[in-house]
Amino acid sequence: MSAPVEADVTGRRVLGVLAALPQELGDLVEAMRAESGVRTVTLGRRDYHVGTVHGTPCVVTLARVGKVAAAATVSALIHAFEVEAVVFTGVAGGVGRDVRIGDIVVADALMQHDLDASPLFPRFEVPLLGVTRFVADQSLSAQLADACACFVAEEGVTLAARFATAMPRVHRGLVISGDQFVASAAAVEALREALPDALAVEMEGAAIAQVCYEYGVPCAIVRTVSDTADAHAPTSFATFLTDIAGTYSNGILSRFLQARV
Ligand code: ADE
C-alpha cells in the first residue's frame, strides 16, 4: 500500500472528524489552530483542516446536509487523507419514546429509513450490497460513549440548568438516516412503527457508515437530540443548534480526543 497522505511524525494516521453544519463542530478548528496550526486543503467545495487537536492528529471538515453530501465527504477523507477512522458529531431528532431533547445517542448501528427498492429488494436493504444495518465500530463507539458519560457526569447538571433541559442521558442503539427533516407527529410515528428500535433520526449517519463499511474503515457516530421530530422540531432544532450544539460537541470531542493520546 502507498504511504498515507496524512500521518504524524510517528507515522500515526489521522482521524477524520466531521459534522454536517458548523455549529455542530463547536470550536474544534479554532482549538486545532491554537494547538498545532491548521493546514487547509480544499477539495470538492469542502475545506479539510489538518492538524493536531486535543493531542490527536485529525482532519476536520463539514459534510453539509444529507446522505449524498456525507458520502462524498467521507469518501474524500478515505481517499485523499487515508484516515484511520471516522467520527461524526451532530444533532438528531429523538424517535425513541424515552429519548429527550438534550440526551445523547451513540449509534451502535445505522440504516437508511427512506431506502426502498421493494419489491426488487427488501425494504431498507442496500441493493446489491445486501446490508440493511451498518454496525458502528465497537471500540470507537465505546470510547465515544465513555467520553459522553464523562461529559454528562462532569457538566450535566450545569447544562440542564443553563439550557432548562432535563439531566442529559446517554443512549446506545439504532440511528436512522434519510434525506428528510422529520417534523410531524405523523411522520415520527410512522418511523416508530416501521423501526421500533430506532432511537434517533438524522440525515447523514447511515451514508457515512455505508461508505466506511465498503472501504473497511472504522466509524462511530454521536448525536445530541435537538428536537423530537414532531411539529415543534423546526424551532427546537434552530434554537438547539445556535445555543447548545457546540457546547455538547466541545465537551464530548475534547474528552474523546484526549483519551486517544
Ligand atoms: N436532525 C436534527 N433533527 C432532525 C429531524 N427532526 N429530522 C432529520 N434530521 C434531524
Short mmCIF file of C-alpha atoms and ligand atoms in Angstrom, two decimals:
data_model
loop_
_atom_site.label_atom_id
_atom_site.label_comp_id
_atom_site.label_asym_id
_atom_site.label_seq_id
_atom_site.Cartn_x
_atom_site.Cartn_y
_atom_site.Cartn_z
CA MET A 1 0.00 0.00 0.00
CA SER A 2 1.28 3.51 -0.76
CA ALA A 3 2.31 5.80 2.12
CA PRO A 4 -0.59 7.58 3.81
CA VAL A 5 -1.10 11.13 2.64
CA GLU A 6 -1.58 12.39 6.20
CA ALA A 7 0.39 10.99 9.13
CA ASP A 8 2.16 12.48 12.14
CA VAL A 9 5.90 12.09 12.83
CA THR A 10 5.33 8.67 14.39
CA GLY A 11 3.52 7.51 11.25
CA ARG A 12 0.16 7.51 13.01
CA ARG A 13 -2.62 8.13 10.51
CA VAL A 14 -5.09 10.94 11.05
CA LEU A 15 -8.59 10.59 12.43
CA GLY A 16 -11.38 12.06 10.29
CA VAL A 17 -13.79 14.20 12.33
CA LEU A 18 -16.84 15.68 10.68
CA ALA A 19 -20.24 17.26 11.21
CA ALA A 20 -22.92 18.49 8.82
CA LEU A 21 -23.10 22.12 9.97
CA PRO A 22 -20.53 24.46 11.54
CA GLN A 23 -22.45 24.80 14.82
CA GLU A 24 -22.25 21.01 15.26
CA LEU A 25 -18.44 21.07 15.24
CA GLY A 26 -18.15 23.54 18.11
CA ASP A 27 -14.71 25.14 18.45
CA LEU A 28 -12.73 22.22 17.07
CA VAL A 29 -11.00 24.04 14.21
CA GLU A 30 -10.13 27.02 16.48
CA ALA A 31 -8.74 24.60 19.07
CA MET A 32 -6.64 22.96 16.34
CA ARG A 33 -5.39 26.36 15.17
CA ALA A 34 -4.27 27.21 18.71
CA GLU A 35 -2.65 23.81 19.34
CA SER A 36 -0.76 22.95 16.15
CA GLY A 37 -1.77 25.39 13.46
CA VAL A 38 -4.04 24.31 10.62
CA ARG A 39 -3.28 23.37 7.03
CA THR A 40 -6.42 23.66 4.92
CA VAL A 41 -6.93 21.59 1.77
CA THR A 42 -9.91 22.42 -0.48
CA LEU A 43 -11.45 19.54 -2.42
CA GLY A 44 -14.90 19.18 -3.97
CA ARG A 45 -16.06 22.53 -2.50
CA ARG A 46 -15.14 21.49 1.02
CA ASP A 47 -12.33 22.64 3.31
CA TYR A 48 -10.39 19.90 5.08
CA HIS A 49 -8.47 21.21 8.12
CA VAL A 50 -5.39 19.17 9.00
CA GLY A 51 -3.55 19.44 12.32
CA THR A 52 -3.50 18.18 15.89
CA VAL A 53 -6.30 18.85 18.32
CA HIS A 54 -6.51 17.68 21.95
CA GLY A 55 -3.33 15.71 21.23
CA THR A 56 -4.76 13.72 18.29
CA PRO A 57 -3.77 14.21 14.63
CA CYS A 58 -7.03 14.91 12.79
CA VAL A 59 -8.57 16.13 9.60
CA VAL A 60 -11.70 18.09 10.39
CA THR A 61 -14.38 19.04 7.88
CA LEU A 62 -18.04 19.83 7.27
CA ALA A 63 -20.07 17.36 5.22
CA ARG A 64 -23.06 19.66 4.79
CA VAL A 65 -26.56 18.17 4.91
CA GLY A 66 -27.88 14.90 3.51
CA LYS A 67 -26.69 11.45 2.54
CA VAL A 68 -25.02 12.36 -0.78
CA ALA A 69 -23.05 15.19 0.81
CA ALA A 70 -21.99 12.90 3.66
CA ALA A 71 -20.96 10.05 1.34
CA ALA A 72 -18.92 12.38 -0.89
CA THR A 73 -17.13 13.90 2.11
CA VAL A 74 -16.26 10.64 3.81
CA SER A 75 -15.05 9.25 0.50
CA ALA A 76 -12.60 12.16 0.23
CA LEU A 77 -11.48 11.59 3.82
CA ILE A 78 -10.69 7.98 2.96
CA HIS A 79 -9.03 8.57 -0.43
CA ALA A 80 -7.26 11.90 -0.10
CA PHE A 81 -6.34 11.70 3.59
CA GLU A 82 -6.26 7.95 4.26
CA VAL A 83 -7.95 8.45 7.62
CA GLU A 84 -7.54 5.60 10.09
CA ALA A 85 -11.14 6.04 11.31
CA VAL A 86 -14.07 8.44 11.07
CA VAL A 87 -16.08 10.13 13.83
CA PHE A 88 -19.22 12.10 13.08
CA THR A 89 -20.81 14.51 15.55
CA GLY A 90 -24.05 16.44 15.32
CA VAL A 91 -27.67 16.75 16.33
CA ALA A 92 -30.66 14.49 15.64
CA GLY A 93 -34.37 14.22 16.20
CA GLY A 94 -35.40 11.90 19.03
CA VAL A 95 -37.52 8.94 17.90
CA GLY A 96 -37.31 6.52 20.84
CA ARG A 97 -40.07 7.19 23.35
CA ASP A 98 -37.67 7.81 26.22
CA VAL A 99 -35.21 9.91 24.19
CA ARG A 100 -35.50 13.54 25.28
CA ILE A 101 -34.13 16.82 23.98
CA GLY A 102 -30.61 17.21 25.40
CA ASP A 103 -29.97 13.45 25.55
CA ILE A 104 -27.05 11.96 23.61
CA VAL A 105 -27.24 8.95 21.28
CA VAL A 106 -24.15 6.94 20.30
CA ALA A 107 -25.00 4.76 17.30
CA ASP A 108 -24.49 1.00 17.58
CA ALA A 109 -26.00 0.56 14.11
CA LEU A 110 -27.29 2.81 11.34
CA MET A 111 -29.72 2.38 8.46
CA GLN A 112 -31.43 4.43 5.76
CA HIS A 113 -35.11 4.77 6.67
CA ASP A 114 -36.01 6.18 3.24
CA LEU A 115 -34.35 3.47 1.13
CA ASP A 116 -36.98 1.28 -0.52
CA ALA A 117 -36.23 -0.69 -3.70
CA SER A 118 -39.05 -3.17 -2.98
CA PRO A 119 -40.28 -5.39 -4.47
CA LEU A 120 -36.89 -5.87 -6.15
CA PHE A 121 -35.07 -5.93 -2.80
CA PRO A 122 -36.36 -5.98 0.77
CA ARG A 123 -37.37 -2.55 2.08
CA PHE A 124 -34.37 -0.73 3.68
CA GLU A 125 -31.78 -3.13 2.21
CA VAL A 126 -28.96 -1.51 0.18
CA PRO A 127 -29.37 -3.18 -3.21
CA LEU A 128 -26.51 -5.48 -4.28
CA LEU A 129 -24.66 -4.89 -1.03
CA GLY A 130 -27.20 -6.99 0.85
CA VAL A 131 -26.90 -4.93 4.04
CA THR A 132 -29.69 -3.15 5.88
CA ARG A 133 -28.00 -2.14 9.14
CA PHE A 134 -24.41 -0.94 9.23
CA VAL A 135 -22.70 -1.67 12.54
CA ALA A 136 -20.58 1.11 14.04
CA ASP A 137 -17.07 0.21 15.19
CA GLN A 138 -17.46 -1.24 18.68
CA SER A 139 -14.25 0.01 20.20
CA LEU A 140 -14.51 3.54 18.77
CA SER A 141 -18.18 3.75 19.79
CA ALA A 142 -17.32 2.57 23.31
CA GLN A 143 -14.64 5.30 23.55
CA LEU A 144 -17.19 7.84 22.33
CA ALA A 145 -19.82 6.63 24.82
CA ASP A 146 -17.23 6.87 27.63
CA ALA A 147 -16.49 10.46 26.61
CA CYS A 148 -20.24 11.22 26.61
CA ALA A 149 -20.72 9.63 30.05
CA CYS A 150 -17.78 11.63 31.41
CA PHE A 151 -19.14 14.86 29.87
CA VAL A 152 -22.60 14.27 31.38
CA ALA A 153 -21.14 13.36 34.79
CA GLU A 154 -18.97 16.48 34.87
CA GLU A 155 -21.19 19.03 33.13
CA GLY A 156 -24.72 17.56 33.02
CA VAL A 157 -26.12 19.47 35.99
CA THR A 158 -24.77 22.78 34.70
CA LEU A 159 -26.04 22.04 31.18
CA ALA A 160 -29.53 21.17 32.40
CA ALA A 161 -29.72 24.37 34.48
CA ARG A 162 -28.22 26.57 31.75
CA PHE A 163 -30.43 25.30 28.94
CA ALA A 164 -33.53 24.41 31.02
CA THR A 165 -33.44 20.79 29.85
CA ALA A 166 -33.67 17.56 31.82
CA MET A 167 -30.45 15.95 33.08
CA PRO A 168 -28.94 14.52 29.85
CA ARG A 169 -28.74 10.74 29.42
CA VAL A 170 -26.56 8.71 27.08
CA HIS A 171 -28.31 6.09 24.91
CA ARG A 172 -26.82 3.50 22.58
CA GLY A 173 -28.67 1.88 19.71
CA LEU A 174 -30.09 2.34 16.24
CA VAL A 175 -29.79 5.69 14.44
CA ILE A 176 -31.77 6.10 11.22
CA SER A 177 -30.92 8.44 8.34
CA GLY A 178 -32.87 9.86 5.42
CA ASP A 179 -32.97 12.85 3.12
CA GLN A 180 -35.84 14.46 5.04
CA PHE A 181 -36.05 16.74 8.05
CA VAL A 182 -38.72 14.90 10.04
CA ALA A 183 -41.11 17.41 11.54
CA SER A 184 -44.57 16.00 12.22
CA ALA A 185 -46.15 13.72 14.79
CA ALA A 186 -47.46 11.50 11.97
CA ALA A 187 -44.05 11.18 10.31
CA VAL A 188 -42.20 10.32 13.52
CA GLU A 189 -44.93 7.84 14.49
CA ALA A 190 -44.60 6.15 11.07
CA LEU A 191 -40.84 5.79 11.71
CA ARG A 192 -41.53 4.27 15.15
CA GLU A 193 -43.96 1.79 13.63
CA ALA A 194 -41.59 0.77 10.82
CA LEU A 195 -38.47 0.68 13.00
CA PRO A 196 -39.49 0.23 16.66
CA ASP A 197 -35.91 0.18 17.98
CA ALA A 198 -34.86 3.46 16.32
CA LEU A 199 -33.58 5.99 18.86
CA ALA A 200 -32.86 9.00 16.67
CA VAL A 201 -33.30 10.29 13.13
CA GLU A 202 -30.85 12.41 11.16
CA MET A 203 -29.68 12.92 7.59
CA GLU A 204 -26.10 11.64 7.23
CA GLY A 205 -25.04 8.85 9.57
CA ALA A 206 -26.05 5.76 7.58
CA ALA A 207 -24.38 7.12 4.44
CA ILE A 208 -21.13 7.57 6.36
CA ALA A 209 -21.45 4.11 7.88
CA GLN A 210 -22.10 2.57 4.45
CA VAL A 211 -19.04 4.13 2.79
CA CYS A 212 -16.87 3.20 5.80
CA TYR A 213 -18.19 -0.37 5.62
CA GLU A 214 -17.40 -0.58 1.91
CA TYR A 215 -13.79 0.55 2.49
CA GLY A 216 -13.22 -1.24 5.80
CA VAL A 217 -12.70 2.00 7.75
CA PRO A 218 -13.93 2.05 11.39
CA CYS A 219 -16.56 4.68 12.12
CA ALA A 220 -18.55 5.98 15.08
CA ILE A 221 -21.40 8.46 15.24
CA VAL A 222 -22.66 10.57 18.14
CA ARG A 223 -25.80 12.70 18.06
CA THR A 224 -27.25 15.13 20.55
CA VAL A 225 -31.04 15.28 20.50
CA SER A 226 -32.14 18.74 19.36
CA ASP A 227 -35.85 18.01 18.85
CA THR A 228 -38.34 15.17 18.87
CA ALA A 229 -39.05 15.19 15.11
CA ASP A 230 -42.61 16.49 15.64
CA ALA A 231 -44.28 19.78 14.71
CA HIS A 232 -42.04 21.65 17.19
CA ALA A 233 -38.90 20.28 15.52
CA PRO A 234 -38.04 23.26 13.29
CA THR A 235 -37.97 25.77 16.17
CA SER A 236 -36.45 23.38 18.67
CA PHE A 237 -33.74 22.39 16.17
CA ALA A 238 -32.89 26.01 15.32
CA THR A 239 -32.59 27.07 18.98
CA PHE A 240 -30.61 23.98 19.96
CA LEU A 241 -28.25 24.35 17.01
CA THR A 242 -27.50 28.00 17.76
CA ASP A 243 -27.35 27.88 21.55
CA ILE A 244 -26.37 24.38 22.65
CA ALA A 245 -24.97 22.04 19.99
CA GLY A 246 -21.43 23.46 20.13
CA THR A 247 -21.22 23.06 23.92
CA TYR A 248 -22.06 19.36 23.59
CA SER A 249 -19.62 18.82 20.72
CA ASN A 250 -16.79 20.60 22.55
CA GLY A 251 -17.45 18.64 25.73
CA ILE A 252 -17.68 15.25 24.04
CA LEU A 253 -14.92 15.62 21.42
CA SER A 254 -12.35 17.13 23.79
CA ARG A 255 -12.73 14.16 26.17
CA PHE A 256 -12.81 11.62 23.33
CA LEU A 257 -9.69 13.00 21.60
CA GLN A 258 -7.70 13.46 24.83
CA ALA A 259 -8.38 9.84 25.78
CA ARG A 260 -6.88 8.64 22.47
CA VAL A 261 -3.49 10.26 23.07
N1 ADE B 1 -31.55 16.45 12.66
C1 ADE B 1 -31.99 17.06 13.78
N2 ADE B 1 -33.31 16.95 13.90
C2 ADE B 1 -33.73 16.25 12.82
C3 ADE B 1 -35.01 15.85 12.36
N3 ADE B 1 -36.11 16.13 13.06
N4 ADE B 1 -35.08 15.16 11.20
C4 ADE B 1 -33.96 14.88 10.49
N5 ADE B 1 -32.73 15.26 10.88
C5 ADE B 1 -32.62 15.93 12.03
#
